[in-house]
Short mmCIF file of N, CA and C in Angstrom, two decimals:
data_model
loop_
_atom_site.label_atom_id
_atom_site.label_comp_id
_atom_site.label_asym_id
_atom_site.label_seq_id
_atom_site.Cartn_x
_atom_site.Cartn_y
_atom_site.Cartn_z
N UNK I 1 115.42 93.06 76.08
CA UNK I 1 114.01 92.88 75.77
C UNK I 1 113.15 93.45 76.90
N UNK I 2 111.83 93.11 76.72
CA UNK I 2 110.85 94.02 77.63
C UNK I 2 110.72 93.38 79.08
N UNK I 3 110.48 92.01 78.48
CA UNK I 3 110.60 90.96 79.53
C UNK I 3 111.79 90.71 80.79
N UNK I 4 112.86 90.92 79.67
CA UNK I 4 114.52 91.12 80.91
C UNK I 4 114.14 92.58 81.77
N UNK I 5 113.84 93.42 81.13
CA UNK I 5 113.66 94.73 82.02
C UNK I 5 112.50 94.45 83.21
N UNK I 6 111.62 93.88 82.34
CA UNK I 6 110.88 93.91 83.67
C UNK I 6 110.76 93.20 84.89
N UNK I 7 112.24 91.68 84.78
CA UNK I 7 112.45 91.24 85.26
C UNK I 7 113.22 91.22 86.60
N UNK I 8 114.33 92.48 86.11
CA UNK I 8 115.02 93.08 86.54
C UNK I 8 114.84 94.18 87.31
N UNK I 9 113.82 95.26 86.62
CA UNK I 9 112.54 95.97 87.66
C UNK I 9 112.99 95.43 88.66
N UNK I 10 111.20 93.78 88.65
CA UNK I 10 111.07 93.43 89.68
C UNK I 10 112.28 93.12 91.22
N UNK I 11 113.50 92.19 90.30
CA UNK I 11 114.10 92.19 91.17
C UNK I 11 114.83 93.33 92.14
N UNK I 12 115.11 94.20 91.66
CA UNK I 12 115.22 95.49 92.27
C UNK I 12 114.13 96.01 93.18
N UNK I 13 113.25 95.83 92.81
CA UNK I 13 111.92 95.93 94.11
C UNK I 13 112.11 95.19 95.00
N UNK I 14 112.09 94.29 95.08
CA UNK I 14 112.09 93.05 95.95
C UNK I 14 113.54 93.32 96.30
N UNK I 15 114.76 93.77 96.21
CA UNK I 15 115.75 94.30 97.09
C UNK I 15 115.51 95.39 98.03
N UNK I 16 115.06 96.26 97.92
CA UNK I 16 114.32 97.63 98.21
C UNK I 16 113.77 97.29 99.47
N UNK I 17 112.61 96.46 98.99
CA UNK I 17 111.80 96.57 100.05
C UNK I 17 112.59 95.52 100.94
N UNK I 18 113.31 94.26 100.57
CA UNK I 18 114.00 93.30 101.92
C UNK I 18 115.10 94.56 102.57
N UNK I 19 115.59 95.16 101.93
CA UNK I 19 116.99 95.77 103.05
C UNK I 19 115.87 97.26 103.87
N UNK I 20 115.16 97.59 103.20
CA UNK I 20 114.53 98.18 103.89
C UNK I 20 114.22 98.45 105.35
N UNK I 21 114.51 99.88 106.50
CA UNK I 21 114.42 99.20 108.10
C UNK I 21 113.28 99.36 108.31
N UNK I 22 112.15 99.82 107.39
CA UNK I 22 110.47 100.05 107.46
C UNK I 22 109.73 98.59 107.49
N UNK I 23 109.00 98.55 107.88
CA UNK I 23 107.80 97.79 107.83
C UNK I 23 107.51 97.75 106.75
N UNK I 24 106.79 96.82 105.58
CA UNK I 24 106.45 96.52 104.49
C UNK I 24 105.75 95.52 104.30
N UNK I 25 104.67 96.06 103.71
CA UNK I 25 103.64 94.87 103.38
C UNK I 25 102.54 94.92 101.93
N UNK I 26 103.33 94.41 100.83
CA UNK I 26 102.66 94.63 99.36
C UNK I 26 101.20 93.47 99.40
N UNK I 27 100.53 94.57 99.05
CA UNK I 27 98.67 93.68 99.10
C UNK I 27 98.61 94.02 97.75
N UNK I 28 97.31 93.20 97.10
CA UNK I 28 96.87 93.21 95.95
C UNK I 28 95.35 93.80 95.96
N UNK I 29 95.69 95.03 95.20
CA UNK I 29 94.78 96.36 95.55
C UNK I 29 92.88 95.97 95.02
N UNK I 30 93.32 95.25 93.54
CA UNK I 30 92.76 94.74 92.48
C UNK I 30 91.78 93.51 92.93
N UNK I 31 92.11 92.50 94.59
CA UNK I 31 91.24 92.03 94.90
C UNK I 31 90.72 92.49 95.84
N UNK I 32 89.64 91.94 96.18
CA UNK I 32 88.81 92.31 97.62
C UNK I 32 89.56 92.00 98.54
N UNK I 33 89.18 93.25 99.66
CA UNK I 33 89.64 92.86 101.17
C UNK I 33 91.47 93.10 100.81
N UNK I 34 91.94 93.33 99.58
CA UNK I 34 93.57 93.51 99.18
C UNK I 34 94.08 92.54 100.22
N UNK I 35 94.62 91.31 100.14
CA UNK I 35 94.91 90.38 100.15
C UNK I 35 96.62 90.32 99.86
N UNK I 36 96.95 90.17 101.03
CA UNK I 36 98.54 90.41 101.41
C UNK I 36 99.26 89.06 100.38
N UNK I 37 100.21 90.05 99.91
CA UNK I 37 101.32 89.05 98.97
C UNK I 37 102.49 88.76 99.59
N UNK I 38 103.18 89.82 100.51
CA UNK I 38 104.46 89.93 100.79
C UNK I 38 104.66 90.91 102.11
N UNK I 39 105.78 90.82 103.01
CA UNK I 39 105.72 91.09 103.75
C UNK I 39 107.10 91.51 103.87
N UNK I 40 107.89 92.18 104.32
CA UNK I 40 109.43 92.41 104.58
C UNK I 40 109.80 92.10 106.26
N UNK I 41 110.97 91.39 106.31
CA UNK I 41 111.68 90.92 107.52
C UNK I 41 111.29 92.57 108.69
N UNK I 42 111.62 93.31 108.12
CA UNK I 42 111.51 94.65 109.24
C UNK I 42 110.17 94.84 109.85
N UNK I 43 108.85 94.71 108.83
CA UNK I 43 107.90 94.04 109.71
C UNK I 43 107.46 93.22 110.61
N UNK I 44 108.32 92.12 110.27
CA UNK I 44 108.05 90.74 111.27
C UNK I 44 108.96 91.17 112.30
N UNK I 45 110.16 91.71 112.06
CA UNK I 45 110.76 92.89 113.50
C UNK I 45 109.92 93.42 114.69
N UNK I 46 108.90 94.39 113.86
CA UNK I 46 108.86 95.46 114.28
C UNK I 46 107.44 94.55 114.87
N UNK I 47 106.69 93.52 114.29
CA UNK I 47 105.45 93.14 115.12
C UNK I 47 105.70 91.98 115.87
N UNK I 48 107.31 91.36 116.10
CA UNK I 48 106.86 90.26 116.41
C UNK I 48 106.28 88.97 115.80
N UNK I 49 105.69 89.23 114.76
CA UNK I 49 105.14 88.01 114.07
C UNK I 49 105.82 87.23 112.91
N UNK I 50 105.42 86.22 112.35
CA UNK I 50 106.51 85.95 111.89
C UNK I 50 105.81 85.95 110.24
N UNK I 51 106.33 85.56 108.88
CA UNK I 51 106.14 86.28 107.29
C UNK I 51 104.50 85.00 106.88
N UNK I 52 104.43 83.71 108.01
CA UNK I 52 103.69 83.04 108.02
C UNK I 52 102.51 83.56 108.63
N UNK I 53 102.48 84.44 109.39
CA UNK I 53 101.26 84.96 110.01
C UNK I 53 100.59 86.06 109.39
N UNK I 54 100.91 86.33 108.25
CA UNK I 54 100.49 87.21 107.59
C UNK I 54 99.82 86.66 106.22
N UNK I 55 100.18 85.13 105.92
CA UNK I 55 99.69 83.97 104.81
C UNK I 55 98.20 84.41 105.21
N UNK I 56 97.43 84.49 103.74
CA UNK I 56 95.92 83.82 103.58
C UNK I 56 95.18 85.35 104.53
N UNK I 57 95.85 86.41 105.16
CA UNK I 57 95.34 87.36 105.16
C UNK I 57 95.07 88.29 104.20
N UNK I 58 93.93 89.59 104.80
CA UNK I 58 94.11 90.11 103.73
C UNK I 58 94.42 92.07 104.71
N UNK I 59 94.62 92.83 104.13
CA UNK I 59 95.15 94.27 104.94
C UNK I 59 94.21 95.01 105.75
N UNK I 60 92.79 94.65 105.03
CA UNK I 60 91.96 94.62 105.46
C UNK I 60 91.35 94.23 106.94
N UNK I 61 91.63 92.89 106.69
CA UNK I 61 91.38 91.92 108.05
C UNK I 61 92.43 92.34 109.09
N UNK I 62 94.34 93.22 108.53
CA UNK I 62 94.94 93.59 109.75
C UNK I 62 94.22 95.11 109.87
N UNK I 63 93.42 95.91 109.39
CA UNK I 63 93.04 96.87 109.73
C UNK I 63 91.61 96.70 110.63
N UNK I 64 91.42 95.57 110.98
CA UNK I 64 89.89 95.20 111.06
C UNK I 64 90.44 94.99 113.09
N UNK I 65 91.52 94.59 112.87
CA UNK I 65 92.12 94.06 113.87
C UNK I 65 92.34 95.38 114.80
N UNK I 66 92.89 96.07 114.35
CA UNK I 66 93.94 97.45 114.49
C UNK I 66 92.86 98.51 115.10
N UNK I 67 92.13 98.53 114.35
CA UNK I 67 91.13 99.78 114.20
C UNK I 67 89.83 99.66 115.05
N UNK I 68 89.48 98.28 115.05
CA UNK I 68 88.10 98.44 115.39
C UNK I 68 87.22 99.40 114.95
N UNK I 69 86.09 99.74 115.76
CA UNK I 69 84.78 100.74 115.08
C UNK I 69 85.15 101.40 114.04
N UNK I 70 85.65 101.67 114.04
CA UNK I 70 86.08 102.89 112.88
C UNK I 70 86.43 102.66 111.14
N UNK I 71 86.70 101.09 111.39
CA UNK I 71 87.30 100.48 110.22
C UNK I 71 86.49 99.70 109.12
N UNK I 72 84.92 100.27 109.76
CA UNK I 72 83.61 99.98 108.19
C UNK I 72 83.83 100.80 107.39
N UNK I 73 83.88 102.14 108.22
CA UNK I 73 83.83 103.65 107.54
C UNK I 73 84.76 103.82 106.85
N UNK I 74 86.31 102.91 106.80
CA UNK I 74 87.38 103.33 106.07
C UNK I 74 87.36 102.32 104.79
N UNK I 75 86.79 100.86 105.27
CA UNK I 75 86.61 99.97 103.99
C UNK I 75 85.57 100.71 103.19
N UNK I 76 84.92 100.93 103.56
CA UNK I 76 83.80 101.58 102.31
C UNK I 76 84.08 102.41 101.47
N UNK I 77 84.90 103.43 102.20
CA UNK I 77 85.59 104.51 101.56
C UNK I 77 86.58 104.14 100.66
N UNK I 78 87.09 103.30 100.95
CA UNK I 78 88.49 102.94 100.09
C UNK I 78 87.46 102.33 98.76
N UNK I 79 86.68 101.24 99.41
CA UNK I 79 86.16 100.70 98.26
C UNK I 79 85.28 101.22 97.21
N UNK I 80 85.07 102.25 97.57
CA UNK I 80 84.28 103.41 96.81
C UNK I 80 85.02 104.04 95.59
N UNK I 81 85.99 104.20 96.43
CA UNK I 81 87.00 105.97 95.80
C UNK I 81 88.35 105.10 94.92
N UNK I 82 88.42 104.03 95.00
CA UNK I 82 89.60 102.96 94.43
C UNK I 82 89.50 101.66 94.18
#
């Protein structure tokens, strides 16, 4: 059925991205500020932080962090063009 496939999809994603040695971090594009869902162990590797410190953020707010000055000019843009 459509439902088993897409179930199965998913789980295959969600393998992908855990064995993965990249950094990974699935946001939800569709809300404001894209608002972090998920995070992969190789991230919390690679920053130090742990899959809880990334709760109740949004990619935004780590680009806000990251970027400084520069990072009105890129929210606007994104929020414009997508």
């Amino acid at each position: 059925s459509q439902r088993r496939e897409s179930e199965r999809s998913l789980r295959l994603h969600r393998r992908v991205i855990e064995s993965s040695g990249v950094g990974v971090i699935v946001a939800d594009i569709g809300e404001p500020g894209w608002p972090i869902i998920e995070v992969n162990a190789a991230l919390c590797r690679l920053t130090g932080r742990s899959a809880s410190d990334y709760a109740r953020r949004t990619l935004f707010s780590l680009l806000r962090d990251r970027q400084g000055g520069g990072y009105m000019d890129w929210e606007t843009s994104v929020g414009e063009s997508g």
